[in-house]
Amino acid sequence: MTIIVTGGAGFIGSNFIFHMMKAHPEYRIVCLDKLTYAGNLSTLKEVLDKPGFRFVKADICNREAVYRLFEEEHPDVVVNFAAESHVDRSIEDPSVFLQTNIIGTSVLMDACRKYGITRYHQVSTDEVYGDLPLDRPDLFFTEETPLHTSSPYSSSKAGADLLVMAYHRTFGLPVTISRCSNNYGPYQFPEKLIPLMIANCLADKPLPVYGEGLNVRDWLYVEDHCRAIDLIIHEGHVGEVYNVGGHNEMRNIDIVKLICAELSKPESLITHVTDRKGHDLRYAIDPAKIHGELGWVPEMKFQDGIKKTIDWYLTHRDWWEEIISGEYQDYYQKMYGNR
Ligand code: NAD
Ligand code: TDX
């Protein structure tokens, strides 16, 4: 079995590659990644020289490069993680989000049609459902919840999802989609909430909480997400969407306070800053379908996962200090300088 994993030099894609190489050592894993600001080849250093693994630097929007790779590798399965993934950046400049997340997805699926595959899996997000009110804890996103997006990021992911279902219905492409809640764990780029707060805490820098910090996210340890995708590509039903989440809702402010406590830093570092435009209030996944049909359950408890994650950032300072030393400083200044 040969699997092309796009976006495998990013956060979830790299964790998925590690998971698959351990769980299925006989598979050939080919990572296709453009190495944008969010992709880092050093993340993959432990697998780069392994037999059964190949890295190819290319853009999923580059039809010629994508078709060439399919001709060389004859993949059985394609798992598409490649995306622009940060909501705040999509508010600054939507265009690259439309290009990579929508056009890139269509190029990959065109290649799948042309060369034939047994499964195309689209890694999507709970953000395509929009948000839920804070005062209705009884409401959850199911696979039937209508798409109702808020940001250019989530709109581009919803656009991709619609295309994936269209390729299934019109061309019979064997597709599946997973829509997961917020992930956390090793190798997450420090622009995202949890690693940003860990890095700032360690540098005794202000912790920029948007608004009151009352927005709720449903956190899942990245390895649990990777196991879910592994299960879906093997046992999921073609043409189906699977929500992935572990019923672990937390307010942003409580996550930041927890990180302060774990790192023995004062909560006085917390600084409330101007809210994100169009900020989604609450995400909450109902995972009944993947649990009932495929038997998936999350294994990592948040209390353990967050400790493990903080430990990882403490013991891998070289990985993220290198990242935040370069162009990230300009990004940080632009986003947080006058906020
Ligand atoms: P990330 O930003 O850490 O990584 C994205 C990767 O894609 C990077 O390696 C980047 O170089 C690569 N990439 C970007 N544009 C590309 C292009 N045009 N061609 C080839 N490669 C390209 O993202 P992540 O957090 O690992 O998210 C992976 C996927 O999971 C995304 O599709 C995202 O929408 C989805 N998702 C993320 C979360 C989360 O909490 N992070 C939750 C649910 C779903
Ligand atoms: O500095 C910050 N301060 C802050 O209060 C940052 C970076 C974030 N926040 C808030 C905004 C959100 O309510 O924390 C929450 C989480 O923010 P992000 O880490 O940017 O994640 P989110 O916007 O929820 O989107 C994430 O989950 C769904 C991923 O980035 C997406 O790729 C995924 O689809």
PDB file of N, CA and C in Angstrom, residues 222-304:
ATOM      1  N   VAL A 222      -3.483  15.254  19.345  1.00  0.00           N
ATOM      2  CA  VAL A 222      -3.270  15.018  17.918  1.00  0.00           C
ATOM      3  C   VAL A 222      -3.207  13.529  17.558  1.00  0.00           C
ATOM      4  N   GLU A 223      -2.636  12.704  18.448  1.00  0.00           N
ATOM      5  CA  GLU A 223      -2.522  11.273  18.157  1.00  0.00           C
ATOM      6  C   GLU A 223      -3.910  10.618  18.033  1.00  0.00           C
ATOM      7  N   ASP A 224      -4.864  11.120  18.834  1.00  0.00           N
ATOM      8  CA  ASP A 224      -6.227  10.582  18.741  1.00  0.00           C
ATOM      9  C   ASP A 224      -6.839  10.913  17.378  1.00  0.00           C
ATOM     10  N   HIS A 225      -6.552  12.103  16.870  1.00  0.00           N
ATOM     11  CA  HIS A 225      -7.026  12.483  15.534  1.00  0.00           C
ATOM     12  C   HIS A 225      -6.385  11.569  14.482  1.00  0.00           C
ATOM     13  N   CYS A 226      -5.090  11.328  14.616  1.00  0.00           N
ATOM     14  CA  CYS A 226      -4.385  10.489  13.627  1.00  0.00           C
ATOM     15  C   CYS A 226      -4.954   9.074  13.608  1.00  0.00           C
ATOM     16  N   ARG A 227      -5.262   8.533  14.785  1.00  0.00           N
ATOM     17  CA  ARG A 227      -5.862   7.182  14.839  1.00  0.00           C
ATOM     18  C   ARG A 227      -7.223   7.164  14.169  1.00  0.00           C
ATOM     19  N   ALA A 228      -7.957   8.268  14.326  1.00  0.00           N
ATOM     20  CA  ALA A 228      -9.287   8.346  13.704  1.00  0.00           C
ATOM     21  C   ALA A 228      -9.152   8.305  12.180  1.00  0.00           C
ATOM     22  N   ILE A 229      -8.193   9.038  11.632  1.00  0.00           N
ATOM     23  CA  ILE A 229      -8.030   9.066  10.171  1.00  0.00           C
ATOM     24  C   ILE A 229      -7.570   7.693   9.669  1.00  0.00           C
ATOM     25  N   ASP A 230      -6.651   7.071  10.400  1.00  0.00           N
ATOM     26  CA  ASP A 230      -6.184   5.716  10.057  1.00  0.00           C
ATOM     27  C   ASP A 230      -7.397   4.776   9.950  1.00  0.00           C
ATOM     28  N   LEU A 231      -8.280   4.856  10.924  1.00  0.00           N
ATOM     29  CA  LEU A 231      -9.473   4.015  10.945  1.00  0.00           C
ATOM     30  C   LEU A 231     -10.411   4.340   9.771  1.00  0.00           C
ATOM     31  N   ILE A 232     -10.597   5.622   9.497  1.00  0.00           N
ATOM     32  CA  ILE A 232     -11.535   6.018   8.425  1.00  0.00           C
ATOM     33  C   ILE A 232     -11.030   5.542   7.062  1.00  0.00           C
ATOM     34  N   ILE A 233      -9.709   5.688   6.809  1.00  0.00           N
ATOM     35  CA  ILE A 233      -9.242   5.282   5.472  1.00  0.00           C
ATOM     36  C   ILE A 233      -9.303   3.760   5.297  1.00  0.00           C
ATOM     37  N   HIS A 234      -9.265   3.020   6.402  1.00  0.00           N
ATOM     38  CA  HIS A 234      -9.349   1.565   6.284  1.00  0.00           C
ATOM     39  C   HIS A 234     -10.781   1.038   6.375  1.00  0.00           C
ATOM     40  N   GLU A 235     -11.578   1.629   7.269  1.00  0.00           N
ATOM     41  CA  GLU A 235     -12.898   1.036   7.540  1.00  0.00           C
ATOM     42  C   GLU A 235     -14.074   1.980   7.327  1.00  0.00           C
ATOM     43  N   GLY A 236     -13.765   3.261   7.045  1.00  0.00           N
ATOM     44  CA  GLY A 236     -14.850   4.231   6.845  1.00  0.00           C
ATOM     45  C   GLY A 236     -15.569   3.965   5.535  1.00  0.00           C
ATOM     46  N   HIS A 237     -16.817   4.397   5.476  1.00  0.00           N
ATOM     47  CA  HIS A 237     -17.625   4.162   4.268  1.00  0.00           C
ATOM     48  C   HIS A 237     -17.443   5.298   3.278  1.00  0.00           C
ATOM     49  N   VAL A 238     -17.241   4.906   2.018  1.00  0.00           N
ATOM     50  CA  VAL A 238     -17.036   5.874   0.942  1.00  0.00           C
ATOM     51  C   VAL A 238     -18.238   6.822   0.849  1.00  0.00           C
ATOM     52  N   GLY A 239     -17.914   8.115   0.644  1.00  0.00           N
ATOM     53  CA  GLY A 239     -18.971   9.120   0.505  1.00  0.00           C
ATOM     54  C   GLY A 239     -19.461   9.664   1.833  1.00  0.00           C
ATOM     55  N   GLU A 240     -18.815   9.231   2.936  1.00  0.00           N
ATOM     56  CA  GLU A 240     -19.298   9.640   4.261  1.00  0.00           C
ATOM     57  C   GLU A 240     -18.391  10.679   4.912  1.00  0.00           C
ATOM     58  N   VAL A 241     -19.017  11.477   5.780  1.00  0.00           N
ATOM     59  CA  VAL A 241     -18.306  12.458   6.613  1.00  0.00           C
ATOM     60  C   VAL A 241     -18.278  11.905   8.038  1.00  0.00           C
ATOM     61  N   TYR A 242     -17.140  12.043   8.716  1.00  0.00           N
ATOM     62  CA  TYR A 242     -17.037  11.619  10.119  1.00  0.00           C
ATOM     63  C   TYR A 242     -16.546  12.785  10.978  1.00  0.00           C
ATOM     64  N   ASN A 243     -17.349  13.173  11.967  1.00  0.00           N
ATOM     65  CA  ASN A 243     -16.892  14.164  12.951  1.00  0.00           C
ATOM     66  C   ASN A 243     -15.956  13.486  13.942  1.00  0.00           C
ATOM     67  N   VAL A 244     -14.914  14.207  14.345  1.00  0.00           N
ATOM     68  CA  VAL A 244     -13.944  13.644  15.293  1.00  0.00           C
ATOM     69  C   VAL A 244     -13.747  14.641  16.439  1.00  0.00           C
ATOM     70  N   GLY A 245     -14.033  14.208  17.656  1.00  0.00           N
ATOM     71  CA  GLY A 245     -13.859  15.082  18.815  1.00  0.00           C
ATOM     72  C   GLY A 245     -14.039  14.267  20.077  1.00  0.00           C
ATOM     73  N   GLY A 246     -13.521  14.800  21.188  1.00  0.00           N
ATOM     74  CA  GLY A 246     -13.498  13.991  22.412  1.00  0.00           C
ATOM     75  C   GLY A 246     -14.298  14.552  23.563  1.00  0.00           C
ATOM     76  N   HIS A 247     -15.293  15.407  23.293  1.00  0.00           N
ATOM     77  CA  HIS A 247     -16.079  16.030  24.364  1.00  0.00           C
ATOM     78  C   HIS A 247     -15.161  16.663  25.399  1.00  0.00           C
ATOM     79  N   ASN A 248     -14.276  17.517  24.940  1.00  0.00           N
ATOM     80  CA  ASN A 248     -13.391  18.191  25.901  1.00  0.00           C
ATOM     81  C   ASN A 248     -13.424  19.699  25.649  1.00  0.00           C
ATOM     82  N   GLU A 249     -14.510  20.304  26.094  1.00  0.00           N
ATOM     83  CA  GLU A 249     -14.672  21.750  25.858  1.00  0.00           C
ATOM     84  C   GLU A 249     -13.990  22.553  26.954  1.00  0.00           C
ATOM     85  N   MET A 250     -13.252  23.568  26.525  1.00  0.00           N
ATOM     86  CA  MET A 250     -12.556  24.431  27.499  1.00  0.00           C
ATOM     87  C   MET A 250     -12.658  25.880  27.031  1.00  0.00           C
ATOM     88  N   ARG A 251     -12.769  26.804  27.979  1.00  0.00           N
ATOM     89  CA  ARG A 251     -12.704  28.226  27.636  1.00  0.00           C
ATOM     90  C   ARG A 251     -11.234  28.602  27.450  1.00  0.00           C
ATOM     91  N   ASN A 252     -10.978  29.508  26.515  1.00  0.00           N
ATOM     92  CA  ASN A 252      -9.590  29.910  26.255  1.00  0.00           C
ATOM     93  C   ASN A 252      -8.892  30.384  27.524  1.00  0.00           C
ATOM     94  N   ILE A 253      -9.592  31.195  28.302  1.00  0.00           N
ATOM     95  CA  ILE A 253      -8.965  31.782  29.503  1.00  0.00           C
ATOM     96  C   ILE A 253      -8.525  30.675  30.473  1.00  0.00           C
ATOM     97  N   ASP A 254      -9.316  29.600  30.537  1.00  0.00           N
ATOM     98  CA  ASP A 254      -8.962  28.508  31.460  1.00  0.00           C
ATOM     99  C   ASP A 254      -7.745  27.737  30.965  1.00  0.00           C
ATOM    100  N   ILE A 255      -7.613  27.624  29.649  1.00  0.00           N
ATOM    101  CA  ILE A 255      -6.430  26.951  29.085  1.00  0.00           C
ATOM    102  C   ILE A 255      -5.187  27.783  29.423  1.00  0.00           C
ATOM    103  N   VAL A 256      -5.294  29.099  29.249  1.00  0.00           N
ATOM    104  CA  VAL A 256      -4.127  29.959  29.472  1.00  0.00           C
ATOM    105  C   VAL A 256      -3.740  29.931  30.961  1.00  0.00           C
ATOM    106  N   LYS A 257      -4.738  29.945  31.834  1.00  0.00           N
ATOM    107  CA  LYS A 257      -4.448  29.875  33.278  1.00  0.00           C
ATOM    108  C   LYS A 257      -3.788  28.546  33.642  1.00  0.00           C
ATOM    109  N   LEU A 258      -4.247  27.488  32.996  1.00  0.00           N
ATOM    110  CA  LEU A 258      -3.667  26.155  33.245  1.00  0.00           C
ATOM    111  C   LEU A 258      -2.193  26.132  32.828  1.00  0.00           C
ATOM    112  N   ILE A 259      -1.890  26.741  31.686  1.00  0.00           N
ATOM    113  CA  ILE A 259      -0.503  26.769  31.209  1.00  0.00           C
ATOM    114  C   ILE A 259       0.360  27.582  32.191  1.00  0.00           C
ATOM    115  N   CYS A 260      -0.179  28.710  32.668  1.00  0.00           N
ATOM    116  CA  CYS A 260       0.557  29.512  33.669  1.00  0.00           C
ATOM    117  C   CYS A 260       0.865  28.646  34.900  1.00  0.00           C
ATOM    118  N   ALA A 261      -0.155  27.916  35.362  1.00  0.00           N
ATOM    119  CA  ALA A 261       0.021  27.109  36.574  1.00  0.00           C
ATOM    120  C   ALA A 261       1.069  26.018  36.343  1.00  0.00           C
ATOM    121  N   GLU A 262       0.990  25.343  35.193  1.00  0.00           N
ATOM    122  CA  GLU A 262       1.939  24.254  34.904  1.00  0.00           C
ATOM    123  C   GLU A 262       3.367  24.765  34.826  1.00  0.00           C
ATOM    124  N   LEU A 263       3.533  26.001  34.345  1.00  0.00           N
ATOM    125  CA  LEU A 263       4.890  26.551  34.168  1.00  0.00           C
ATOM    126  C   LEU A 263       5.287  27.469  35.340  1.00  0.00           C
ATOM    127  N   SER A 264       4.464  27.493  36.398  1.00  0.00           N
ATOM    128  CA  SER A 264       4.704  28.343  37.575  1.00  0.00           C
ATOM    129  C   SER A 264       4.939  29.802  37.197  1.00  0.00           C
ATOM    130  N   LYS A 265       4.086  30.293  36.313  1.00  0.00           N
ATOM    131  CA  LYS A 265       4.164  31.701  35.909  1.00  0.00           C
ATOM    132  C   LYS A 265       2.923  32.436  36.416  1.00  0.00           C
ATOM    133  N   PRO A 266       3.042  33.738  36.720  1.00  0.00           N
ATOM    134  CA  PRO A 266       1.893  34.459  37.286  1.00  0.00           C
ATOM    135  C   PRO A 266       0.816  34.746  36.243  1.00  0.00           C
ATOM    136  N   GLU A 267      -0.447  34.699  36.690  1.00  0.00           N
ATOM    137  CA  GLU A 267      -1.549  35.011  35.767  1.00  0.00           C
ATOM    138  C   GLU A 267      -1.538  36.480  35.356  1.00  0.00           C
ATOM    139  N   SER A 268      -0.734  37.282  36.046  1.00  0.00           N
ATOM    140  CA  SER A 268      -0.648  38.706  35.673  1.00  0.00           C
ATOM    141  C   SER A 268      -0.028  38.884  34.284  1.00  0.00           C
ATOM    142  N   LEU A 269       0.547  37.813  33.727  1.00  0.00           N
ATOM    143  CA  LEU A 269       1.049  37.900  32.344  1.00  0.00           C
ATOM    144  C   LEU A 269      -0.107  37.989  31.337  1.00  0.00           C
ATOM    145  N   ILE A 270      -1.304  37.546  31.753  1.00  0.00           N
ATOM    146  CA  ILE A 270      -2.453  37.538  30.838  1.00  0.00           C
ATOM    147  C   ILE A 270      -2.851  38.966  30.483  1.00  0.00           C
ATOM    148  N   THR A 271      -2.940  39.228  29.178  1.00  0.00           N
ATOM    149  CA  THR A 271      -3.330  40.559  28.694  1.00  0.00           C
ATOM    150  C   THR A 271      -4.518  40.372  27.763  1.00  0.00           C
ATOM    151  N   HIS A 272      -5.621  41.028  28.057  1.00  0.00           N
ATOM    152  CA  HIS A 272      -6.787  40.927  27.168  1.00  0.00           C
ATOM    153  C   HIS A 272      -6.589  41.898  26.013  1.00  0.00           C
ATOM    154  N   VAL A 273      -6.672  41.385  24.793  1.00  0.00           N
ATOM    155  CA  VAL A 273      -6.435  42.212  23.606  1.00  0.00           C
ATOM    156  C   VAL A 273      -7.694  42.224  22.734  1.00  0.00           C
ATOM    157  N   THR A 274      -7.679  43.107  21.723  1.00  0.00           N
ATOM    158  CA  THR A 274      -8.833  43.229  20.823  1.00  0.00           C
ATOM    159  C   THR A 274      -9.228  41.862  20.267  1.00  0.00           C
ATOM    160  N   ASP A 275     -10.518  41.630  20.232  1.00  0.00           N
ATOM    161  CA  ASP A 275     -11.031  40.326  19.812  1.00  0.00           C
ATOM    162  C   ASP A 275     -10.757  40.064  18.325  1.00  0.00           C
ATOM    163  N   ARG A 276     -10.723  38.787  17.957  1.00  0.00           N
ATOM    164  CA  ARG A 276     -10.642  38.379  16.548  1.00  0.00           C
ATOM    165  C   ARG A 276     -11.931  38.801  15.847  1.00  0.00           C
ATOM    166  N   LYS A 277     -11.827  39.300  14.613  1.00  0.00           N
ATOM    167  CA  LYS A 277     -13.037  39.643  13.842  1.00  0.00           C
ATOM    168  C   LYS A 277     -13.834  38.372  13.560  1.00  0.00           C
ATOM    169  N   GLY A 278     -15.155  38.454  13.764  1.00  0.00           N
ATOM    170  CA  GLY A 278     -16.023  37.300  13.444  1.00  0.00           C
ATOM    171  C   GLY A 278     -15.767  36.095  14.325  1.00  0.00           C
ATOM    172  N   HIS A 279     -15.174  36.306  15.490  1.00  0.00           N
ATOM    173  CA  HIS A 279     -14.703  35.221  16.378  1.00  0.00           C
ATOM    174  C   HIS A 279     -15.803  34.199  16.717  1.00  0.00           C
ATOM    175  N   ASP A 280     -15.606  32.953  16.317  1.00  0.00           N
ATOM    176  CA  ASP A 280     -16.563  31.893  16.648  1.00  0.00           C
ATOM    177  C   ASP A 280     -16.621  31.693  18.161  1.00  0.00           C
ATOM    178  N   LEU A 281     -17.852  31.549  18.691  1.00  0.00           N
ATOM    179  CA  LEU A 281     -18.013  31.476  20.145  1.00  0.00           C
ATOM    180  C   LEU A 281     -17.657  30.102  20.698  1.00  0.00           C
ATOM    181  N   ARG A 282     -18.281  29.083  20.135  1.00  0.00           N
ATOM    182  CA  ARG A 282     -18.089  27.746  20.731  1.00  0.00           C
ATOM    183  C   ARG A 282     -18.100  26.685  19.647  1.00  0.00           C
ATOM    184  N   TYR A 283     -17.150  25.751  19.751  1.00  0.00           N
ATOM    185  CA  TYR A 283     -17.179  24.550  18.910  1.00  0.00           C
ATOM    186  C   TYR A 283     -17.392  23.359  19.831  1.00  0.00           C
ATOM    187  N   ALA A 284     -18.213  22.416  19.396  1.00  0.00           N
ATOM    188  CA  ALA A 284     -18.414  21.196  20.189  1.00  0.00           C
ATOM    189  C   ALA A 284     -18.888  20.083  19.261  1.00  0.00           C
ATOM    190  N   ILE A 285     -18.111  19.033  19.198  1.00  0.00           N
ATOM    191  CA  ILE A 285     -18.362  17.921  18.273  1.00  0.00           C
ATOM    192  C   ILE A 285     -19.183  16.823  18.947  1.00  0.00           C
ATOM    193  N   ASP A 286     -20.147  16.287  18.201  1.00  0.00           N
ATOM    194  CA  ASP A 286     -20.812  15.056  18.602  1.00  0.00           C
ATOM    195  C   ASP A 286     -20.130  13.906  17.837  1.00  0.00           C
ATOM    196  N   PRO A 287     -19.329  13.086  18.509  1.00  0.00           N
ATOM    197  CA  PRO A 287     -18.584  12.027  17.804  1.00  0.00           C
ATOM    198  C   PRO A 287     -19.327  10.693  17.748  1.00  0.00           C
ATOM    199  N   ALA A 288     -20.661  10.719  17.907  1.00  0.00           N
ATOM    200  CA  ALA A 288     -21.421   9.457  18.013  1.00  0.00           C
ATOM    201  C   ALA A 288     -21.242   8.574  16.772  1.00  0.00           C
ATOM    202  N   LYS A 289     -21.141   9.192  15.571  1.00  0.00           N
ATOM    203  CA  LYS A 289     -21.077   8.376  14.354  1.00  0.00           C
ATOM    204  C   LYS A 289     -19.772   7.583  14.285  1.00  0.00           C
ATOM    205  N   ILE A 290     -18.644   8.239  14.485  1.00  0.00           N
ATOM    206  CA  ILE A 290     -17.364   7.515  14.377  1.00  0.00           C
ATOM    207  C   ILE A 290     -17.222   6.503  15.522  1.00  0.00           C
ATOM    208  N   HIS A 291     -17.825   6.829  16.652  1.00  0.00           N
ATOM    209  CA  HIS A 291     -17.788   5.893  17.771  1.00  0.00           C
ATOM    210  C   HIS A 291     -18.648   4.666  17.453  1.00  0.00           C
ATOM    211  N   GLY A 292     -19.881   4.945  17.012  1.00  0.00           N
ATOM    212  CA  GLY A 292     -20.827   3.851  16.752  1.00  0.00           C
ATOM    213  C   GLY A 292     -20.425   2.985  15.559  1.00  0.00           C
ATOM    214  N   GLU A 293     -20.001   3.635  14.456  1.00  0.00           N
ATOM    215  CA  GLU A 293     -19.716   2.868  13.228  1.00  0.00           C
ATOM    216  C   GLU A 293     -18.321   2.244  13.231  1.00  0.00           C
ATOM    217  N   LEU A 294     -17.341   2.977  13.778  1.00  0.00           N
ATOM    218  CA  LEU A 294     -15.954   2.502  13.654  1.00  0.00           C
ATOM    219  C   LEU A 294     -15.306   2.179  15.004  1.00  0.00           C
ATOM    220  N   GLY A 295     -16.023   2.449  16.084  1.00  0.00           N
ATOM    221  CA  GLY A 295     -15.494   2.103  17.410  1.00  0.00           C
ATOM    222  C   GLY A 295     -14.392   3.017  17.908  1.00  0.00           C
ATOM    223  N   TRP A 296     -14.269   4.206  17.304  1.00  0.00           N
ATOM    224  CA  TRP A 296     -13.200   5.122  17.738  1.00  0.00           C
ATOM    225  C   TRP A 296     -13.562   5.801  19.056  1.00  0.00           C
ATOM    226  N   VAL A 297     -12.594   5.828  19.974  1.00  0.00           N
ATOM    227  CA  VAL A 297     -12.737   6.652  21.185  1.00  0.00           C
ATOM    228  C   VAL A 297     -11.397   7.353  21.436  1.00  0.00           C
ATOM    229  N   PRO A 298     -11.439   8.563  21.962  1.00  0.00           N
ATOM    230  CA  PRO A 298     -10.174   9.230  22.283  1.00  0.00           C
ATOM    231  C   PRO A 298      -9.490   8.526  23.442  1.00  0.00           C
ATOM    232  N   GLU A 299      -8.159   8.453  23.406  1.00  0.00           N
ATOM    233  CA  GLU A 299      -7.446   7.745  24.475  1.00  0.00           C
ATOM    234  C   GLU A 299      -6.778   8.697  25.461  1.00  0.00           C
ATOM    235  N   MET A 300      -6.419   9.897  24.988  1.00  0.00           N
ATOM    236  CA  MET A 300      -5.655  10.815  25.847  1.00  0.00           C
ATOM    237  C   MET A 300      -6.582  11.759  26.613  1.00  0.00           C
ATOM    238  N   LYS A 301      -6.469  11.736  27.943  1.00  0.00           N
ATOM    239  CA  LYS A 301      -7.237  12.691  28.764  1.00  0.00           C
ATOM    240  C   LYS A 301      -6.558  14.053  28.669  1.00  0.00           C
ATOM    241  N   PHE A 302      -7.352  15.135  28.672  1.00  0.00           N
ATOM    242  CA  PHE A 302      -6.766  16.464  28.487  1.00  0.00           C
ATOM    243  C   PHE A 302      -5.721  16.778  29.574  1.00  0.00           C
ATOM    244  N   GLN A 303      -6.009  16.420  30.832  1.00  0.00           N
ATOM    245  CA  GLN A 303      -5.062  16.729  31.915  1.00  0.00           C
ATOM    246  C   GLN A 303      -3.690  16.108  31.635  1.00  0.00           C
ATOM    247  N   ASP A 304      -3.681  14.905  31.055  1.00  0.00           N
ATOM    248  CA  ASP A 304      -2.404  14.246  30.736  1.00  0.00           C
ATOM    249  C   ASP A 304      -1.807  14.826  29.461  1.00  0.00           C
TER     250      ASP A 304
END
